[in-house]
PDB file of C-alpha atoms in Angstrom:
ATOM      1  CA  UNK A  24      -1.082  -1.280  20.084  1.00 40.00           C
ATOM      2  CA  UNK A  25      -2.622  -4.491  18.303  1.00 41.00           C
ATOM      3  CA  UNK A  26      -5.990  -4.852  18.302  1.00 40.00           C
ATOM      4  CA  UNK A  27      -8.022  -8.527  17.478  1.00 37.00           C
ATOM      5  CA  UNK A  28      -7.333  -9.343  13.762  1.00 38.00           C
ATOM      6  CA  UNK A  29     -11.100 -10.735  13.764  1.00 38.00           C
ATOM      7  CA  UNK A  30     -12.188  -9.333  10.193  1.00 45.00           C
ATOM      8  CA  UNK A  31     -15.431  -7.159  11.047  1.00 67.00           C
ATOM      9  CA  UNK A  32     -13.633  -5.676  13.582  1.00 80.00           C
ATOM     10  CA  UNK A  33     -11.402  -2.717  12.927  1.00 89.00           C
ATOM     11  CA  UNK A  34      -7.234  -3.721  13.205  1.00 91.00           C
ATOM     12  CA  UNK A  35      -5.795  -0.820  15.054  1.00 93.00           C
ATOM     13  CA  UNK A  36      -2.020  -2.733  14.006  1.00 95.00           C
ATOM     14  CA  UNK A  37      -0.626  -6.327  13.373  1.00 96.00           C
ATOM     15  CA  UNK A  38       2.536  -6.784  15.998  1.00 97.00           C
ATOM     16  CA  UNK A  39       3.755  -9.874  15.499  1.00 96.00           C
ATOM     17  CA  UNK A  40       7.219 -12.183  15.810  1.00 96.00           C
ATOM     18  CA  UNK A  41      10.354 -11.489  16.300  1.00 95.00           C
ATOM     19  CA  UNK A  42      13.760 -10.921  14.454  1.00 95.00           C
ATOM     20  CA  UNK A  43      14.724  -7.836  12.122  1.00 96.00           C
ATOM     21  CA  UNK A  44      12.190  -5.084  12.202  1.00 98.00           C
ATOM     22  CA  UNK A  45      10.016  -4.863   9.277  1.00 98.00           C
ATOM     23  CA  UNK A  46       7.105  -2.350   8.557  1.00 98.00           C
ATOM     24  CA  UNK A  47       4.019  -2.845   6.484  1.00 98.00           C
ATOM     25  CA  UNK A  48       1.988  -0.228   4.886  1.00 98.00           C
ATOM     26  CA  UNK A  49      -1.561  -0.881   3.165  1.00 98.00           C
ATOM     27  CA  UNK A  50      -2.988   0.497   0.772  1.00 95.00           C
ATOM     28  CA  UNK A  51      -5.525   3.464  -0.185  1.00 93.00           C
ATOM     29  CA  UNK A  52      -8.683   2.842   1.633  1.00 91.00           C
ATOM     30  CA  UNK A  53      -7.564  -0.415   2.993  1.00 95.00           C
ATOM     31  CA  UNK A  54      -6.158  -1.724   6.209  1.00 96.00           C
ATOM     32  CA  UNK A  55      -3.875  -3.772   8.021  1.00 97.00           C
ATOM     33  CA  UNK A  56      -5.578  -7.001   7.637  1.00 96.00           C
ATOM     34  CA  UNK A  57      -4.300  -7.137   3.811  1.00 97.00           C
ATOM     35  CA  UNK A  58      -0.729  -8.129   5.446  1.00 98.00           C
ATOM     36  CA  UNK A  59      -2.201 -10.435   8.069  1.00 97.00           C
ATOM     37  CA  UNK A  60      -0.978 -13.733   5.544  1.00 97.00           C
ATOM     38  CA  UNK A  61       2.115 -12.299   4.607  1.00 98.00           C
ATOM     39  CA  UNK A  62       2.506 -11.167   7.964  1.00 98.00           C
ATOM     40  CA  UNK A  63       2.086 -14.299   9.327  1.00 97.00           C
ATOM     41  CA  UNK A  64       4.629 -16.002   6.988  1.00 97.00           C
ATOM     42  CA  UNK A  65       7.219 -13.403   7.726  1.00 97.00           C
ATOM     43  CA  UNK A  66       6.759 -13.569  11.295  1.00 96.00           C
ATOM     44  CA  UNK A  67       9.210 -16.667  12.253  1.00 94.00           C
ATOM     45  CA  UNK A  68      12.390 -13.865  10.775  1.00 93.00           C
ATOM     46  CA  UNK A  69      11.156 -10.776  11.510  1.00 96.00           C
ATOM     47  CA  UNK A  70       9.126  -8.441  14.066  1.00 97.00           C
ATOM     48  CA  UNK A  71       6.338  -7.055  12.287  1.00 98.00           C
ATOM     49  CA  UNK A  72       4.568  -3.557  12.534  1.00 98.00           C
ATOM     50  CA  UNK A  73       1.493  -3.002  10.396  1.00 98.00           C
ATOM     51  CA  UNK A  74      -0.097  -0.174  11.528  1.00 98.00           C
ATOM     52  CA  UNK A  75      -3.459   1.343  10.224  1.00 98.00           C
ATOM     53  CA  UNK A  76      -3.087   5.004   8.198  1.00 97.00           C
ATOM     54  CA  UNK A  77      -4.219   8.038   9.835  1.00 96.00           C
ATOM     55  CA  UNK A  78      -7.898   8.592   8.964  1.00 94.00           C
ATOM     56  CA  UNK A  79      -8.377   4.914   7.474  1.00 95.00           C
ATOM     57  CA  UNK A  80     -10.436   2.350   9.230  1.00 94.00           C
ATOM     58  CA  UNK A  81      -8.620   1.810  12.490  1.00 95.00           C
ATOM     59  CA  UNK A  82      -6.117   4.415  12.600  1.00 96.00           C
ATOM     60  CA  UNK A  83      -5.747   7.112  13.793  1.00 95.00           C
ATOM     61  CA  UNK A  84      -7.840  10.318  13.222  1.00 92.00           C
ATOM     62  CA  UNK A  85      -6.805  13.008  10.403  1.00 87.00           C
ATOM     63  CA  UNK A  86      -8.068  16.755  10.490  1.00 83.00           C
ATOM     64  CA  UNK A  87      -8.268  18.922   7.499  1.00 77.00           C
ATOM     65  CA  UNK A  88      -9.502  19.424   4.601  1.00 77.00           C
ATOM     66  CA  UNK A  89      -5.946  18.803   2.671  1.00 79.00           C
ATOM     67  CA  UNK A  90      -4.121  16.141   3.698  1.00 82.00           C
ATOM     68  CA  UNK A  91      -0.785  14.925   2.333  1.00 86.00           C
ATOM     69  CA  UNK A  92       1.211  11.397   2.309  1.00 91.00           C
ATOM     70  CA  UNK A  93       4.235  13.859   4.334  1.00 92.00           C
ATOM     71  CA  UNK A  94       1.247  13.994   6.994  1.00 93.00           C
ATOM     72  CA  UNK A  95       0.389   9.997   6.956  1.00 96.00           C
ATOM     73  CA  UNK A  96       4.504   9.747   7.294  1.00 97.00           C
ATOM     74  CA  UNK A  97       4.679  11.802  10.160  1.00 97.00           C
ATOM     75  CA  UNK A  98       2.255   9.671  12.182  1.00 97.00           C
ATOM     76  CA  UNK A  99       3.970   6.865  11.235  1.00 98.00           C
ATOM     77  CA  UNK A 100       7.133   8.327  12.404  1.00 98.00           C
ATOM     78  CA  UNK A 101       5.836   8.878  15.784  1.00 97.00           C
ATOM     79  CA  UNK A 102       5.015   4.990  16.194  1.00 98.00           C
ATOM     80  CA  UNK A 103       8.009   4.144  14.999  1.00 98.00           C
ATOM     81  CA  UNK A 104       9.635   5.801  17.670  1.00 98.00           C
ATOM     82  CA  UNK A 105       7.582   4.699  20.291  1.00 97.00           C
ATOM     83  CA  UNK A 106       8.408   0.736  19.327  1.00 97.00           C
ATOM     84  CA  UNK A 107      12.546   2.288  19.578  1.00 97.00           C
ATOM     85  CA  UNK A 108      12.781   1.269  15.798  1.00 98.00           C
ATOM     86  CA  UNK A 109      15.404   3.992  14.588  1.00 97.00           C
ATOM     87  CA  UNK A 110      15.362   2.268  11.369  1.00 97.00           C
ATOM     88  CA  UNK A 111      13.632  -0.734   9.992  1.00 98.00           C
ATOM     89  CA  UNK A 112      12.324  -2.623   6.865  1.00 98.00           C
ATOM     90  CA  UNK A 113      10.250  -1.216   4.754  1.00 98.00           C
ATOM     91  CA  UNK A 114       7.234  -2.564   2.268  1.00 98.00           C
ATOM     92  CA  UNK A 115       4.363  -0.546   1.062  1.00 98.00           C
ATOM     93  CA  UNK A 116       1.399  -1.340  -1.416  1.00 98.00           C
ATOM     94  CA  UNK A 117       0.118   1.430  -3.360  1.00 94.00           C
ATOM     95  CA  UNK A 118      -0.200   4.756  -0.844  1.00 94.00           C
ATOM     96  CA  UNK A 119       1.690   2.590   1.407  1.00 97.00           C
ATOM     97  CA  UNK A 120       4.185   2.460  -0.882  1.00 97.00           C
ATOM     98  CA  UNK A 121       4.334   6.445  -1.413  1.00 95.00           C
ATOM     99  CA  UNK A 122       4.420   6.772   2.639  1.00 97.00           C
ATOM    100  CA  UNK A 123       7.240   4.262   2.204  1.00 98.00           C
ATOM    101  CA  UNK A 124       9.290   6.338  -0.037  1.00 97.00           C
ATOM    102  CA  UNK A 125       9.037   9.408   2.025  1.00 96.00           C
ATOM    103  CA  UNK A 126      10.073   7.413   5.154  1.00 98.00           C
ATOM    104  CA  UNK A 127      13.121   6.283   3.279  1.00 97.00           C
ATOM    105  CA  UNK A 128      14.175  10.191   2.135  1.00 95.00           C
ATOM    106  CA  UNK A 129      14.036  10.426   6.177  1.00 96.00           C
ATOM    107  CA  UNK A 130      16.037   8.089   6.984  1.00 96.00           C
ATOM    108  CA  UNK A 131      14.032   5.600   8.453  1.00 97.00           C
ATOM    109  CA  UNK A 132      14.764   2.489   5.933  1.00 97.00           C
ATOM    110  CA  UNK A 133      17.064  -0.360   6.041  1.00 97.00           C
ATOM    111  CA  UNK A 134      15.647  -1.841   2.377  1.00 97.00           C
ATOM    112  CA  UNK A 135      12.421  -0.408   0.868  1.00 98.00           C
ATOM    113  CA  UNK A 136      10.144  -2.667  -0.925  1.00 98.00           C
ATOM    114  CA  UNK A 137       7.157  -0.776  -3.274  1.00 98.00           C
ATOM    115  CA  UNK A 138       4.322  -3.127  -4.506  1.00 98.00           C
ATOM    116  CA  UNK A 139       2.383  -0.906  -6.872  1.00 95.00           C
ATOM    117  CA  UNK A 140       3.401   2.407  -5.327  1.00 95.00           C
ATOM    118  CA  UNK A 141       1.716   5.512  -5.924  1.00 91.00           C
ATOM    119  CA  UNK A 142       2.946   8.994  -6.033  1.00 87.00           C
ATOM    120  CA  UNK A 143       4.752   8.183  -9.112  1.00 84.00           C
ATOM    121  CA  UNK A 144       4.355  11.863 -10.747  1.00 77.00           C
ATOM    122  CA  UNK A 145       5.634  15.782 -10.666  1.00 73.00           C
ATOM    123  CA  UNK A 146       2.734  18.205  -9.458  1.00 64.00           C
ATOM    124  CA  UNK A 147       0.320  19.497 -12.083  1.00 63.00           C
ATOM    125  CA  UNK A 148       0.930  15.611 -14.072  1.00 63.00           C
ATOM    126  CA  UNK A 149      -2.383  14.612 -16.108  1.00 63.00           C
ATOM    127  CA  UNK A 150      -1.269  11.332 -14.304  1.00 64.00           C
ATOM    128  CA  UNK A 151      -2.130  12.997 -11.014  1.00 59.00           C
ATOM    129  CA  UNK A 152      -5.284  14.162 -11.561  1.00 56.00           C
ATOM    130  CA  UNK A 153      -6.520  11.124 -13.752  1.00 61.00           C
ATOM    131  CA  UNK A 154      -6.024   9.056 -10.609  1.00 61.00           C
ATOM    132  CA  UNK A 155      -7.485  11.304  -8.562  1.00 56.00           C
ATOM    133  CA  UNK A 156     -10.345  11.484 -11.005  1.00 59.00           C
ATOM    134  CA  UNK A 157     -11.095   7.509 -10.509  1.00 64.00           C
ATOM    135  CA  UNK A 158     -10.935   7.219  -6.930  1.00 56.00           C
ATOM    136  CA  UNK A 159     -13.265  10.389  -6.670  1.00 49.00           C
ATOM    137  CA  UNK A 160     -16.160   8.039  -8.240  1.00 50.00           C
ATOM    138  CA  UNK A 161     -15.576   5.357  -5.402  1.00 54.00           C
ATOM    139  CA  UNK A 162     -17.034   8.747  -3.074  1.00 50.00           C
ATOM    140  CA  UNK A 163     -20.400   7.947  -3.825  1.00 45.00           C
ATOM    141  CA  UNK A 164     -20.343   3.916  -4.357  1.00 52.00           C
ATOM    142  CA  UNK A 165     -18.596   3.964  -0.231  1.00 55.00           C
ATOM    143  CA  UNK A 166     -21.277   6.646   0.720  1.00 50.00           C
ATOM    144  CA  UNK A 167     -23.873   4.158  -0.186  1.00 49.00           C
ATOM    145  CA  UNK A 168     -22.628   1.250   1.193  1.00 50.00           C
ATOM    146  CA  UNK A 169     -22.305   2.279   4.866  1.00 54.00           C
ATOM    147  CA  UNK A 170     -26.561   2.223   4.502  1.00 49.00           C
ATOM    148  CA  UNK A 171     -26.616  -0.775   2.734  1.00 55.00           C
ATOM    149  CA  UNK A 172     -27.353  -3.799   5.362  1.00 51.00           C
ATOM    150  CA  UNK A 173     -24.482  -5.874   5.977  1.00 62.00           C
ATOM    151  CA  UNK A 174     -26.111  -8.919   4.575  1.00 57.00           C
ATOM    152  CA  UNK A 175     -25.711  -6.844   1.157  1.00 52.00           C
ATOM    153  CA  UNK A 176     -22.655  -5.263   1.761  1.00 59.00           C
ATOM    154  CA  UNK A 177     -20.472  -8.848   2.406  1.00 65.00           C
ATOM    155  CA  UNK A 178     -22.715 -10.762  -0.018  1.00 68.00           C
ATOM    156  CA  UNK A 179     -21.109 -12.686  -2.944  1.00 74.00           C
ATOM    157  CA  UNK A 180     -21.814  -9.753  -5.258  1.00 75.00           C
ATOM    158  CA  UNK A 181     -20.133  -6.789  -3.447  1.00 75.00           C
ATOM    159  CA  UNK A 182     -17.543  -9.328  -2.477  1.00 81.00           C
ATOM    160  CA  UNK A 183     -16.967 -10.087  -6.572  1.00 82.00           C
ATOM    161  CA  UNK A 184     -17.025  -6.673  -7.493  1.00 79.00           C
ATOM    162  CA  UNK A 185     -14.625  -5.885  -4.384  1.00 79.00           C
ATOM    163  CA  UNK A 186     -12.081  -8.724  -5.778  1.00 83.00           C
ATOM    164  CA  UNK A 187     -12.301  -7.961  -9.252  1.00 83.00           C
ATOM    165  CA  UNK A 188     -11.038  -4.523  -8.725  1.00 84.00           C
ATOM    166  CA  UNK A 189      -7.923  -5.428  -6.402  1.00 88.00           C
ATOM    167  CA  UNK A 190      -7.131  -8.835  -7.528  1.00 92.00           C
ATOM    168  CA  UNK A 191      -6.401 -11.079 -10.767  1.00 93.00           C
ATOM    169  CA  UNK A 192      -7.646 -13.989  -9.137  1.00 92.00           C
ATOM    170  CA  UNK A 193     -10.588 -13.035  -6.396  1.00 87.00           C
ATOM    171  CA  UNK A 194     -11.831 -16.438  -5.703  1.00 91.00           C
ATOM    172  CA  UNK A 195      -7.740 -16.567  -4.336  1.00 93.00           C
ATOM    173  CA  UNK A 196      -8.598 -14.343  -1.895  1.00 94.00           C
ATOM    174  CA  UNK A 197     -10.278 -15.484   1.040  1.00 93.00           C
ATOM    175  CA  UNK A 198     -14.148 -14.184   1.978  1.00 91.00           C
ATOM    176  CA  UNK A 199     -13.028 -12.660   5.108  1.00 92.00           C
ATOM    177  CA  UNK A 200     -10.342 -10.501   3.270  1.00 93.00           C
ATOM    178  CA  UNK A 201     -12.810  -9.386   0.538  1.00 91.00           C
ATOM    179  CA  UNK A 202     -15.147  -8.194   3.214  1.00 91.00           C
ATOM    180  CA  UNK A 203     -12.770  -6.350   5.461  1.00 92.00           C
ATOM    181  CA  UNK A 204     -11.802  -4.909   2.149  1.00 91.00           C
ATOM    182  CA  UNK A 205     -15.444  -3.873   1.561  1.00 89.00           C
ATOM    183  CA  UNK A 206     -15.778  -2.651   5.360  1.00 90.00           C
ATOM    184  CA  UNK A 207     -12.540  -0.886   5.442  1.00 92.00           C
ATOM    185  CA  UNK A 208     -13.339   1.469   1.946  1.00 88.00           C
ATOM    186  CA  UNK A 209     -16.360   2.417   3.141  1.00 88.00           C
ATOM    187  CA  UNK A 210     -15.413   3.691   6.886  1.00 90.00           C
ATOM    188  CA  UNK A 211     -12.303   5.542   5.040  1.00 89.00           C
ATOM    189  CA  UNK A 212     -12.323   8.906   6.500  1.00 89.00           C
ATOM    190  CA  UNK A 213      -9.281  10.328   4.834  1.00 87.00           C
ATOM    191  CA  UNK A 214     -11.013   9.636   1.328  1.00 83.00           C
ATOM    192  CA  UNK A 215     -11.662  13.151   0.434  1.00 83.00           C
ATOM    193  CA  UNK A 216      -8.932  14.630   2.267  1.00 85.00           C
ATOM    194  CA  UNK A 217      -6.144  12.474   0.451  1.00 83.00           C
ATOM    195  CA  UNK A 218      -8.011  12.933  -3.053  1.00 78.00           C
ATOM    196  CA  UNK A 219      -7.750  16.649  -2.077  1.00 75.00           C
ATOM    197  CA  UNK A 220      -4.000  16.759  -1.406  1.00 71.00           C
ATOM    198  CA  UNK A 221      -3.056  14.481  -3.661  1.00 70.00           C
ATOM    199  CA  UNK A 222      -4.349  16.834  -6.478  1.00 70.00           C
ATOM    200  CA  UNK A 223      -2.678  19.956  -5.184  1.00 71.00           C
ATOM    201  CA  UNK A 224       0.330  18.681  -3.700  1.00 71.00           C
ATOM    202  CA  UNK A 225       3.329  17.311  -5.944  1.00 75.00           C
ATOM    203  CA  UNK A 226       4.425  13.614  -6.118  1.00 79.00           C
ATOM    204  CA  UNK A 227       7.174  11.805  -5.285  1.00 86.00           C
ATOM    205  CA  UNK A 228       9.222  13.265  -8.427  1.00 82.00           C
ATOM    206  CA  UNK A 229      13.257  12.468  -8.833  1.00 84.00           C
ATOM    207  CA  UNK A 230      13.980   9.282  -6.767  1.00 91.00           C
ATOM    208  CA  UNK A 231      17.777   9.069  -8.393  1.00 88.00           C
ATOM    209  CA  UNK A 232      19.681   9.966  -5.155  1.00 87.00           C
ATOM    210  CA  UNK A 233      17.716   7.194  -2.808  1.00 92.00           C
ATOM    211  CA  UNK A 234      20.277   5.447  -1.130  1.00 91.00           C
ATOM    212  CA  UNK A 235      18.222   2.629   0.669  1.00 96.00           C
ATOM    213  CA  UNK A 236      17.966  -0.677  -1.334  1.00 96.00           C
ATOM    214  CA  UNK A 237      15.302  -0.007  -3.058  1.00 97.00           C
ATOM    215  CA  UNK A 238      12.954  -3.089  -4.754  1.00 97.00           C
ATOM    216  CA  UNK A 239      10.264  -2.200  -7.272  1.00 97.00           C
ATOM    217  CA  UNK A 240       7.451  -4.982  -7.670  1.00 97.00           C
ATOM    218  CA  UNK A 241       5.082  -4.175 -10.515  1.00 97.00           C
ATOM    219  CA  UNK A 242       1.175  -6.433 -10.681  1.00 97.00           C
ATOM    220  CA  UNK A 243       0.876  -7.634 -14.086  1.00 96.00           C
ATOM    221  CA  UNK A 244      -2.813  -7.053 -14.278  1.00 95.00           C
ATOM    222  CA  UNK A 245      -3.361  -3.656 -11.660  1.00 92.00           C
ATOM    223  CA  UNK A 246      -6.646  -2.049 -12.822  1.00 87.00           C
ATOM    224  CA  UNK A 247      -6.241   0.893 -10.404  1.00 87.00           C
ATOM    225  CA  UNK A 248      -2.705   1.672 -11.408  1.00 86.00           C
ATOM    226  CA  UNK A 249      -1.822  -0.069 -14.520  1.00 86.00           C
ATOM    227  CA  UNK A 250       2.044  -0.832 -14.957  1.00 88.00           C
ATOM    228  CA  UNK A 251       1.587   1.111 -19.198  1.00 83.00           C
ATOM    229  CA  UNK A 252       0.657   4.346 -17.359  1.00 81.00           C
ATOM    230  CA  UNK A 253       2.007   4.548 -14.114  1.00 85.00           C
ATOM    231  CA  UNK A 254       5.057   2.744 -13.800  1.00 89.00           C
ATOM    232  CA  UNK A 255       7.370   5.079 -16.206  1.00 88.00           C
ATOM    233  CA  UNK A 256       8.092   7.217 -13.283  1.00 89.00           C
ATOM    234  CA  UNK A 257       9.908   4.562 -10.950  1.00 93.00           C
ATOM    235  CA  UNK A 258      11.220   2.846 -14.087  1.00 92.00           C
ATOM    236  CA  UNK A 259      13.125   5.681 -15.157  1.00 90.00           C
ATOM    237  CA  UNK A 260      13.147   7.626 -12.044  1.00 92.00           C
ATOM    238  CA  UNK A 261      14.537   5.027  -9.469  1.00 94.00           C
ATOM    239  CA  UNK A 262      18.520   4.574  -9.067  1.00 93.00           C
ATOM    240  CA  UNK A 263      20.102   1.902 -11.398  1.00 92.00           C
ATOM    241  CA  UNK A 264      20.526  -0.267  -8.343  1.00 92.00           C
ATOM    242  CA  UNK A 265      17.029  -0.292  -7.688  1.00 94.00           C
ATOM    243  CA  UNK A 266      15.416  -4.083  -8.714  1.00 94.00           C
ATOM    244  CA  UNK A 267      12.605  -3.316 -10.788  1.00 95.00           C
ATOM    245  CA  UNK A 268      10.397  -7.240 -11.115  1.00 96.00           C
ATOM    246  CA  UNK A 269       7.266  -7.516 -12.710  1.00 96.00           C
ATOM    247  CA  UNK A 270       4.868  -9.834 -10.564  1.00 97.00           C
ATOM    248  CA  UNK A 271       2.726 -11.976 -13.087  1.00 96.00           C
ATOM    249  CA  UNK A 272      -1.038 -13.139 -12.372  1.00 96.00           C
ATOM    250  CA  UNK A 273      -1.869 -10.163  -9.936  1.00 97.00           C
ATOM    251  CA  UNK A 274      -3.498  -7.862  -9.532  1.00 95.00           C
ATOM    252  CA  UNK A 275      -3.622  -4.461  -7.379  1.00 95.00           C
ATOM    253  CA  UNK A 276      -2.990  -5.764  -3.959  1.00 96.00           C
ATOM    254  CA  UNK A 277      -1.280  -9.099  -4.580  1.00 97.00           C
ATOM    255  CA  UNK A 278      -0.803  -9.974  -0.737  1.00 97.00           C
ATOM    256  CA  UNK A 279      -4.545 -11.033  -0.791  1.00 97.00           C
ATOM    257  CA  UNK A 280      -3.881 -13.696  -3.964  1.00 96.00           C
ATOM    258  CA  UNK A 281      -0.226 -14.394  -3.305  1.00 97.00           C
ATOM    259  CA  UNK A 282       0.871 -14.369   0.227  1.00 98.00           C
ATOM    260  CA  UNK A 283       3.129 -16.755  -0.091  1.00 97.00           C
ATOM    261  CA  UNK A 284       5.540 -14.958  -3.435  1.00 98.00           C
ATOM    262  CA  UNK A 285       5.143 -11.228  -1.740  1.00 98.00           C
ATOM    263  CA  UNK A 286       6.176 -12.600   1.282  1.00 98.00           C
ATOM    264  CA  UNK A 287       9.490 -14.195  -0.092  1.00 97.00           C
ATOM    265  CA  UNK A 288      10.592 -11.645  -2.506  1.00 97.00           C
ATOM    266  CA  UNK A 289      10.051  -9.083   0.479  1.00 98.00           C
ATOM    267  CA  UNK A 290      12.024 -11.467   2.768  1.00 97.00           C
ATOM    268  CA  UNK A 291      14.954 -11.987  -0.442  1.00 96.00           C
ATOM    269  CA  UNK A 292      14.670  -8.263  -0.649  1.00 97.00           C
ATOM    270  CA  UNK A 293      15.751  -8.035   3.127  1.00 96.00           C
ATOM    271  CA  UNK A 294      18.842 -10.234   3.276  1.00 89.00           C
ATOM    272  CA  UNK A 295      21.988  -8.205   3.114  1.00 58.00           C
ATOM    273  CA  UNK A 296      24.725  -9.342   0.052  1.00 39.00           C
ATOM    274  CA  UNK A 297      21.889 -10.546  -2.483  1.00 45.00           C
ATOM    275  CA  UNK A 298      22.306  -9.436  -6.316  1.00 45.00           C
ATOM    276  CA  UNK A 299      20.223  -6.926  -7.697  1.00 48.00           C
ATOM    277  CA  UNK A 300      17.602  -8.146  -9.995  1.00 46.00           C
ATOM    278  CA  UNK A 301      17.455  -5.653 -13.262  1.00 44.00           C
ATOM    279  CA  UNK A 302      13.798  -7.916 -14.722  1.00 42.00           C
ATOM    280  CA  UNK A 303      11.327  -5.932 -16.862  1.00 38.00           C
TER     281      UNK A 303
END
C-alpha cells in the first residue's frame, strides 16, 4: 500500500509506526506527502495511514462527472477495512477534514481532529458557491502547468506563488514540499468533479449530535478559507464539547510550516482524560 515518499514521485499512502491507529487526510488538490513531517513525528505513538484521495495524484481513480466527499469517504472506508481498523484516529486538513467528519457520523472515529475543514455550509449557501467560484480559477492556472517544463514548474517563482497561497511562512516549508504541492494540483483529476458536487450537493450542515471528541484547529492567516467567513459554521455548529483553538502564524495547510505544533496538539487531542480547550 505505501509507495516511495521521494517527492516527484506520486505517494500512493504513508504507513508508518506503530501504536494507536491514526488516519491522515490531505487536503483539496494535495497529497499525502503534506503529512510526511507530522507523520514522521507521530510515528514513535501511533500507526499511521495517510492515504491519497480518490482521483488526486496517487489515489485512486474517480468516475463521474459529480462527485461527492460521501464518495471520497467510501473509498476510504474500504481501506480502512482492509488494514482491520474498525475505528481509529482521525485528522483532516481542509477536504480532508470534511471526509473526516463524514467518517465520524459513520462511526469510524475514536477523536476527530479538523485543521481548516471544509464543508462548513447548508446546500444552496453563497458560502458554497463562493468557494467553489475560487478554486474554479485554479482550472486553468493547473491546465497550464502540466505543459509548462518542469524546470518552470518547480522554479523559485511557481514555488513562491505555491507557498504564498497555502502557507504564512513559505520559506518554512521545505522546496521539496512546495513542489510536490505544485505537482500534485496540477495532476488533480477530481478537480472538476469535486467543484461540480460540491456546488450541487449540501454541506456538512448541523454537527450538534457528533459524539466523537471532536477538536477544531482554525489557521490564523488561511487565504483559501479564511477563519471571518468560514469558520461560523463549526463555531456555532459543533457540540459544546468540541475544542475550538485558533492556530497563530499559519496559514492554509499548517503541517508544511509547523510540523512540529500540528503534530502535538493532534497527539494531546488523542490522549483519553485531557480537558477540553474552549480558546477563540
Amino acid at each position: 500500500m505505501t509507495s516511495s515518499t521521494g517527492r516527484h514521485e506520486p505517494i500512493t499512502a504513508l504507513h508508518t509506526g506503530a501504536g494507536d491507529p491514526l488516519l491522515l487526510l490531505h487536503p483539496f488538490m494535495l497529497s499525502p506527502h503534506c503529512w510526511h513531517r507530522v507523520a514522521t513525528r507521530l510515528s514513535d505513538r501511533c500507526e499511521v495511514f495517510a492515504p491519497a484521495l480518490a482521483g488526486h495524484w496517487g489515489g485512486p481513480p474517480l468516475n463521474g462527472r459529480l462527485v461527492d466527499t460521501s464518495r471520497l469517504a467510501d473509498v476510504v472506508e474500504g481501506q480502512l477495512d482492509e488494514l482491520g481498523w474498525r475505528t481509529c484516529h482521525i485528522a483532516g486538513n481542509s477536504l480532508g477534514g470534511w471526509v473526516a467528519f463524514e467518517l465520524a457520523r459513520r462511526g469510524r472515529a475514536r477523536t476527530l481532529t479538523a485543521i481548516a475543514p471544509a464543508g462548513g455550509w447548508n446546500q444552496t449557501s453563497v458560502i458554497q458557491y463562493w468557494l467553489g467560484v475560487q478554486f474554479l480559477g485554479l482550472v486553468p492556472i493547473t491546465g497550464l502547468g502540466r505543459w509548462v517544463p518542469e524546470g518552470l514548474r518547480s522554479g523559485s517563482i511557481a514555488r513562491r506563488a505555491a507557498g504564498l497561497a497555502i502557507a504564512k511562512h513559505f520559506d518554512a516549508v521545505p522546496p521539496e514540499d512546495l513542489v510536490a504541492t505544485i505537482t500534485a494540483a496540477t495532476n488533480c483529476a477530481a478537480l472538476l468533479p469535486l467543484l461540480a458536487g460540491s456546488i450541487r450537493y449540501p454541506g456538512l450542515g448541523d454537527l450538534r449530535e457528533l459524539a466523537v471528541p471532536t477538536r477544531l484547529l482554525m489557521c490564523e492567516y488561511d487565504r483559501v478559507i479564511p477563519n471571518r467567513r468560514y469558520a461560523r459554521h463549526f463555531l456555532r455548529n459543533l457540540p459544546e464539547s468540541a475544542d475550538r483553538i485558533l492556530v497563530n502564524g499559519v496559514g492554509h495547510v499548517p503541517m508544511l510550516e509547523a510540523p512540529d505544533r500540528i503534530a502535538a496538539l493532534i497527539a494531546e487531542h488523542m490522549q483519553a482524560g485531557r480537558p477540553h480547550l474552549r480558546a477563540v
